Tab-separated table of C-alpha atoms in Angstrom:
chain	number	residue	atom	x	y	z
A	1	UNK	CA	79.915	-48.649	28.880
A	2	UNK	CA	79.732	-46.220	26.344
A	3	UNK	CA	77.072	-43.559	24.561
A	4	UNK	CA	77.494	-43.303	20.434
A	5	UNK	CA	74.937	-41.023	19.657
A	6	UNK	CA	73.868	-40.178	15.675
A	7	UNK	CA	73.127	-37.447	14.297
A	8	UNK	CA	71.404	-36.057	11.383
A	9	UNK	CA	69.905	-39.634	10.307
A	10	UNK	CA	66.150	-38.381	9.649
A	11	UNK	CA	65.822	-35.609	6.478
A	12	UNK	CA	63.231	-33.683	8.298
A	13	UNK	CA	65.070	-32.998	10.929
A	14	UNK	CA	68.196	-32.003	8.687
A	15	UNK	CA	66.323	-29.394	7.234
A	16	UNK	CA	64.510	-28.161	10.042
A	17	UNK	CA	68.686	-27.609	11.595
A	18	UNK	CA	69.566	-26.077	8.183
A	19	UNK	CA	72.438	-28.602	8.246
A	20	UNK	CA	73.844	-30.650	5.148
A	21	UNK	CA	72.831	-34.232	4.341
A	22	UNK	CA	75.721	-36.277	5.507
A	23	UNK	CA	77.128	-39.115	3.205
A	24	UNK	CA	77.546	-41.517	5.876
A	25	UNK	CA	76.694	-41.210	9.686
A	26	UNK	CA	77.584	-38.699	12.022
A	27	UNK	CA	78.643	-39.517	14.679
A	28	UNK	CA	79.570	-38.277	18.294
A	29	UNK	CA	79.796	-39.497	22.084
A	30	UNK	CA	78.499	-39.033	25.412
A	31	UNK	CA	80.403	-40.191	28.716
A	32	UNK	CA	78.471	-41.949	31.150
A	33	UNK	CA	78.551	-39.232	33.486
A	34	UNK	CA	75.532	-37.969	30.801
A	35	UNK	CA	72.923	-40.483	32.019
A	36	UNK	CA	70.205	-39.372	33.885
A	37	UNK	CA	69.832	-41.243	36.751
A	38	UNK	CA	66.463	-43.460	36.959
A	39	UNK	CA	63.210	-41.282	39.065
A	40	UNK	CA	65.561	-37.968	38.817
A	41	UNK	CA	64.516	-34.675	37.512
A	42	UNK	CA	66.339	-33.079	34.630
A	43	UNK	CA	67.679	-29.921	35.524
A	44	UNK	CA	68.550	-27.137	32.712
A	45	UNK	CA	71.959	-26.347	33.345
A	46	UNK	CA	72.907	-22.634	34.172
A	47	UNK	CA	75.237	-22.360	31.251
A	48	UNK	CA	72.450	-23.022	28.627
A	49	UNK	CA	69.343	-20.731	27.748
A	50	UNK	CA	68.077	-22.968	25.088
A	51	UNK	CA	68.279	-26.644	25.850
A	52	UNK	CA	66.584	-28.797	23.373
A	53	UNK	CA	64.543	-32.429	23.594
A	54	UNK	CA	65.647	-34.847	20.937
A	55	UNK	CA	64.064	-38.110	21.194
A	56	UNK	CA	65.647	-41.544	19.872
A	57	UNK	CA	65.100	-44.936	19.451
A	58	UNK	CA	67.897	-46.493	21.824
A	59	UNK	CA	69.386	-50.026	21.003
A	60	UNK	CA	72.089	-52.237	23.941
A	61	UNK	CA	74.805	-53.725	22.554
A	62	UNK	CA	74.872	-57.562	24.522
A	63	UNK	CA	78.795	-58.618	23.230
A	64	UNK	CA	81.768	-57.604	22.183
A	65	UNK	CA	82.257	-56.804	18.556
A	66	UNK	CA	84.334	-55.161	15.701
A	67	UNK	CA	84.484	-55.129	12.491
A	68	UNK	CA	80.572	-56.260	12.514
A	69	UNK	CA	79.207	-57.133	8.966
A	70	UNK	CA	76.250	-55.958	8.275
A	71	UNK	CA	74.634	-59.112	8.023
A	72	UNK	CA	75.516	-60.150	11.249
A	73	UNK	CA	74.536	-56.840	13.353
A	74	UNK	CA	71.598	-58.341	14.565
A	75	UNK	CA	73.509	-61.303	16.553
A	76	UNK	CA	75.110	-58.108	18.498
A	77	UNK	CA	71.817	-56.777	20.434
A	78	UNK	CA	68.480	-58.126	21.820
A	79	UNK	CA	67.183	-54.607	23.346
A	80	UNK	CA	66.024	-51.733	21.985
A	81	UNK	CA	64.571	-48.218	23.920
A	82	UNK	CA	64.024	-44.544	23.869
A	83	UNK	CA	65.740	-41.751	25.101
A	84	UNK	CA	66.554	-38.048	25.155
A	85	UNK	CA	69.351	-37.119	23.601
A	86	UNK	CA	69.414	-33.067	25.129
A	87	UNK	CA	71.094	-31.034	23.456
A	88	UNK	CA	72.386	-27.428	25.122
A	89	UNK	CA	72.050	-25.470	21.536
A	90	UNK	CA	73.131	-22.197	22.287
A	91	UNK	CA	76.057	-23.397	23.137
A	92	UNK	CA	76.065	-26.069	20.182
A	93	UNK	CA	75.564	-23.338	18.074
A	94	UNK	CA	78.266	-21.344	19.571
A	95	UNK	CA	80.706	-24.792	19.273
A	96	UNK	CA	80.015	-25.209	15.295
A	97	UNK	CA	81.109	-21.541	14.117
A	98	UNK	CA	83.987	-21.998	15.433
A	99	UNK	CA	84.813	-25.641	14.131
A	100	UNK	CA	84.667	-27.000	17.239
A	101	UNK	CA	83.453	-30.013	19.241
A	102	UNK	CA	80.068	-30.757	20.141
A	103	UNK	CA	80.631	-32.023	23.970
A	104	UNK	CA	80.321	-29.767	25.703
A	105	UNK	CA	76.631	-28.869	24.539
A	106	UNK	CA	75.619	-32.984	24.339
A	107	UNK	CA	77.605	-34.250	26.829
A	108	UNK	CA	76.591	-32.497	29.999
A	109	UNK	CA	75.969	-34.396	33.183
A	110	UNK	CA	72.180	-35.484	32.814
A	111	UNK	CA	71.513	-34.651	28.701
A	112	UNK	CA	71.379	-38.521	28.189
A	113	UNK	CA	68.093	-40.026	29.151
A	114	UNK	CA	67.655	-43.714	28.888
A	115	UNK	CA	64.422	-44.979	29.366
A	116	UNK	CA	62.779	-48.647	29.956
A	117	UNK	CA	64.210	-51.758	27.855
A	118	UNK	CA	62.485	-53.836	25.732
A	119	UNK	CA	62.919	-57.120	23.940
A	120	UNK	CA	63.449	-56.350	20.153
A	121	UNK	CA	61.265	-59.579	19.706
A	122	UNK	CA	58.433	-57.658	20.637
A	123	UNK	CA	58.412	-55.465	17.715
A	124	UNK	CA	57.575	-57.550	13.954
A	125	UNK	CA	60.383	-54.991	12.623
A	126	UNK	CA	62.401	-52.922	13.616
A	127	UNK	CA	62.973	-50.793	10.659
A	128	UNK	CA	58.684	-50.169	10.898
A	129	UNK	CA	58.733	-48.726	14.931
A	130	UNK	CA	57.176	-45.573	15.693
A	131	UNK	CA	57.595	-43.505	18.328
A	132	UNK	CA	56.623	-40.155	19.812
A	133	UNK	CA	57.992	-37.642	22.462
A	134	UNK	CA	55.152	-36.156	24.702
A	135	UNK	CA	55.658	-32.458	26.483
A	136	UNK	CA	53.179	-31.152	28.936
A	137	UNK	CA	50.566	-34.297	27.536
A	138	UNK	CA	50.981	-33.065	23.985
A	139	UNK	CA	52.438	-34.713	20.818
A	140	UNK	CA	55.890	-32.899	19.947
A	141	UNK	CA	58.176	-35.232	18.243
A	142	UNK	CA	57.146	-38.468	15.751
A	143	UNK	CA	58.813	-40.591	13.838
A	144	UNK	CA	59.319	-43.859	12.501
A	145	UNK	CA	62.167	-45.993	12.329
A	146	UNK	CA	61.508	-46.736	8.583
A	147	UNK	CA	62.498	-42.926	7.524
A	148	UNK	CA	65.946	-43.180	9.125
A	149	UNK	CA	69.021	-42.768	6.640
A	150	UNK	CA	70.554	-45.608	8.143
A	151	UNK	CA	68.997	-48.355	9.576
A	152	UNK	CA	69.603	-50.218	13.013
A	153	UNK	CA	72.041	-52.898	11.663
A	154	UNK	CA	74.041	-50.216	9.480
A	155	UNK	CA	75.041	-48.140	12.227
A	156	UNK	CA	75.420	-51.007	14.256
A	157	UNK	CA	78.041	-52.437	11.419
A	158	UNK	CA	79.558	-49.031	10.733
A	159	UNK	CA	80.106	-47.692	14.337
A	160	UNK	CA	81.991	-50.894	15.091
A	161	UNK	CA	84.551	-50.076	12.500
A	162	UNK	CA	85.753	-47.367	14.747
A	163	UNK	CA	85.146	-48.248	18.219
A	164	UNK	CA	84.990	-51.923	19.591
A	165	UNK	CA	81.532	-52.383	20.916
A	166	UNK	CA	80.948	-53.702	24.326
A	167	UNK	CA	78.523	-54.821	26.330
A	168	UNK	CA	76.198	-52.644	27.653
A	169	UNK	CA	77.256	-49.925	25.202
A	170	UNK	CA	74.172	-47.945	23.964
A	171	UNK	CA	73.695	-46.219	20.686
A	172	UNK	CA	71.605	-43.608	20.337
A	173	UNK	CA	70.097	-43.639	16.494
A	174	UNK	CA	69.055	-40.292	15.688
A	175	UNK	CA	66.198	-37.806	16.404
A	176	UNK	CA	63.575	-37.048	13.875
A	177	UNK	CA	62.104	-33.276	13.127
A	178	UNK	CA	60.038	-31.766	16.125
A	179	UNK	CA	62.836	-30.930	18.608
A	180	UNK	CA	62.249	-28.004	20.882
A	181	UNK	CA	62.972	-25.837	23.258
A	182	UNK	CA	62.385	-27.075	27.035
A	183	UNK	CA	61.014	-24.702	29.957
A	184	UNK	CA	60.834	-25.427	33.900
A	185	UNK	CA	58.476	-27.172	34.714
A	186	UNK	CA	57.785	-29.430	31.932
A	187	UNK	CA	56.905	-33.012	32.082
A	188	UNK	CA	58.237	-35.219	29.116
A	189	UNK	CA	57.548	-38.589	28.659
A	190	UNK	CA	58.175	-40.947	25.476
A	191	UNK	CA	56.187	-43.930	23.971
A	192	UNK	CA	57.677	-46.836	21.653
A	193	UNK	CA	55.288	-48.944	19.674
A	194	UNK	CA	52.261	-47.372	21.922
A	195	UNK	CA	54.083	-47.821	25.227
A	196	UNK	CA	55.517	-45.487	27.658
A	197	UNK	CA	58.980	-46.171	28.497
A	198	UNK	CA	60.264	-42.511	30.427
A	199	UNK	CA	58.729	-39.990	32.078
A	200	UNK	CA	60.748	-36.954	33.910
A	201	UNK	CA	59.985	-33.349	34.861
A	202	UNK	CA	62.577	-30.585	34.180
A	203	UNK	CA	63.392	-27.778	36.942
């Protein structure tokens, strides 16, 4: 399986990142090696001072696909999630002056959490799902699924014209404003449509 993660697909957290408004989706990969394994702690890795939380509405692809119309996107997954996408930024940072890749500072063993799965029939619609990222018992990140850029079955339909999506592939949909800096000894957990579906400390 596969991670295609998207960025910069909520406008307030575009501008909170000082970064341009894209004109179609940005987009960027994990490798497996990324996910957090289930009931483990998230450790901040030694080469980062400044990792970040970035929580996102997660969606699993069931079948293969390319080429997906638009139309059709929704034939291609029954699940949908949330996740961390952690982001080391320092180093990001460090990465983008120079014109670089990103990988290195969103690819790191453990920056991909991927929390509990849900049936998407469970939600009346998914372009109306909020969600919220929790740190220490307090409210850090919210959004809403209806202020994304692109929706679900866009970047379903527009990923797939680059890489052939398989099953059990996972794309990450984007992070809205609110991201922050993480400390030791923080507890994090993340709720979709008023349920909790991660939890993890960080050490």
């Amino acid at each position: 399986m596969k991670i295609i993660c998207i960025g910069r697909n909520y406008t307030e957290h575009i501008e909170e990142l000082s970064n341009e408004r894209p004109d179609e989706p940005v987009v960027f990969i994990k490798p497996d090696s990324a996910i957090l394994p289930k009931e483990q702690d998230f450790y901040i890795p030694e080469f980062s001072n400044d990792v970040h939380y970035e929580v996102e509405v997660l969606v699993k692809i069931k079948k293969v696909g390319k080429h997906i119309s638009e139309k059709f996107a929704h034939n291609y997954y029954d699940e949908v999630g949330l996740g961390i996408d952690f982001t080391a930024r320092d180093l990001q940072s460090k990465l983008k002056e120079k014109g670089l890749p990103w990988e290195k500072a969103k690819g790191f063993d453990g920056a991909a959490v991927i929390g509990e799965w849900l049936p998407k029939t469970n939600f009346e619609n998914l372009n109306n799902m909020e969600f919220s990222l929790l740190k220490n018992d307090k409210e850090v990140q919210k959004g809403n699924t209806s202020l994304m850029l692109w929706k679900i079955d866009e970047l379903v339909s527009y990923v797939s014209q680059f890489f052939m999506l398989k099953k059990g592939d996972v794309i990450f949909t984007g992070t809205p404003a609110g991201v922050g800096r993480i400390e030791a000894n923080d507890y994090l957990s993340g709720v979709l449509g008023g349920r909790e579906l991660f939890h993890l400390k960080v050490k």
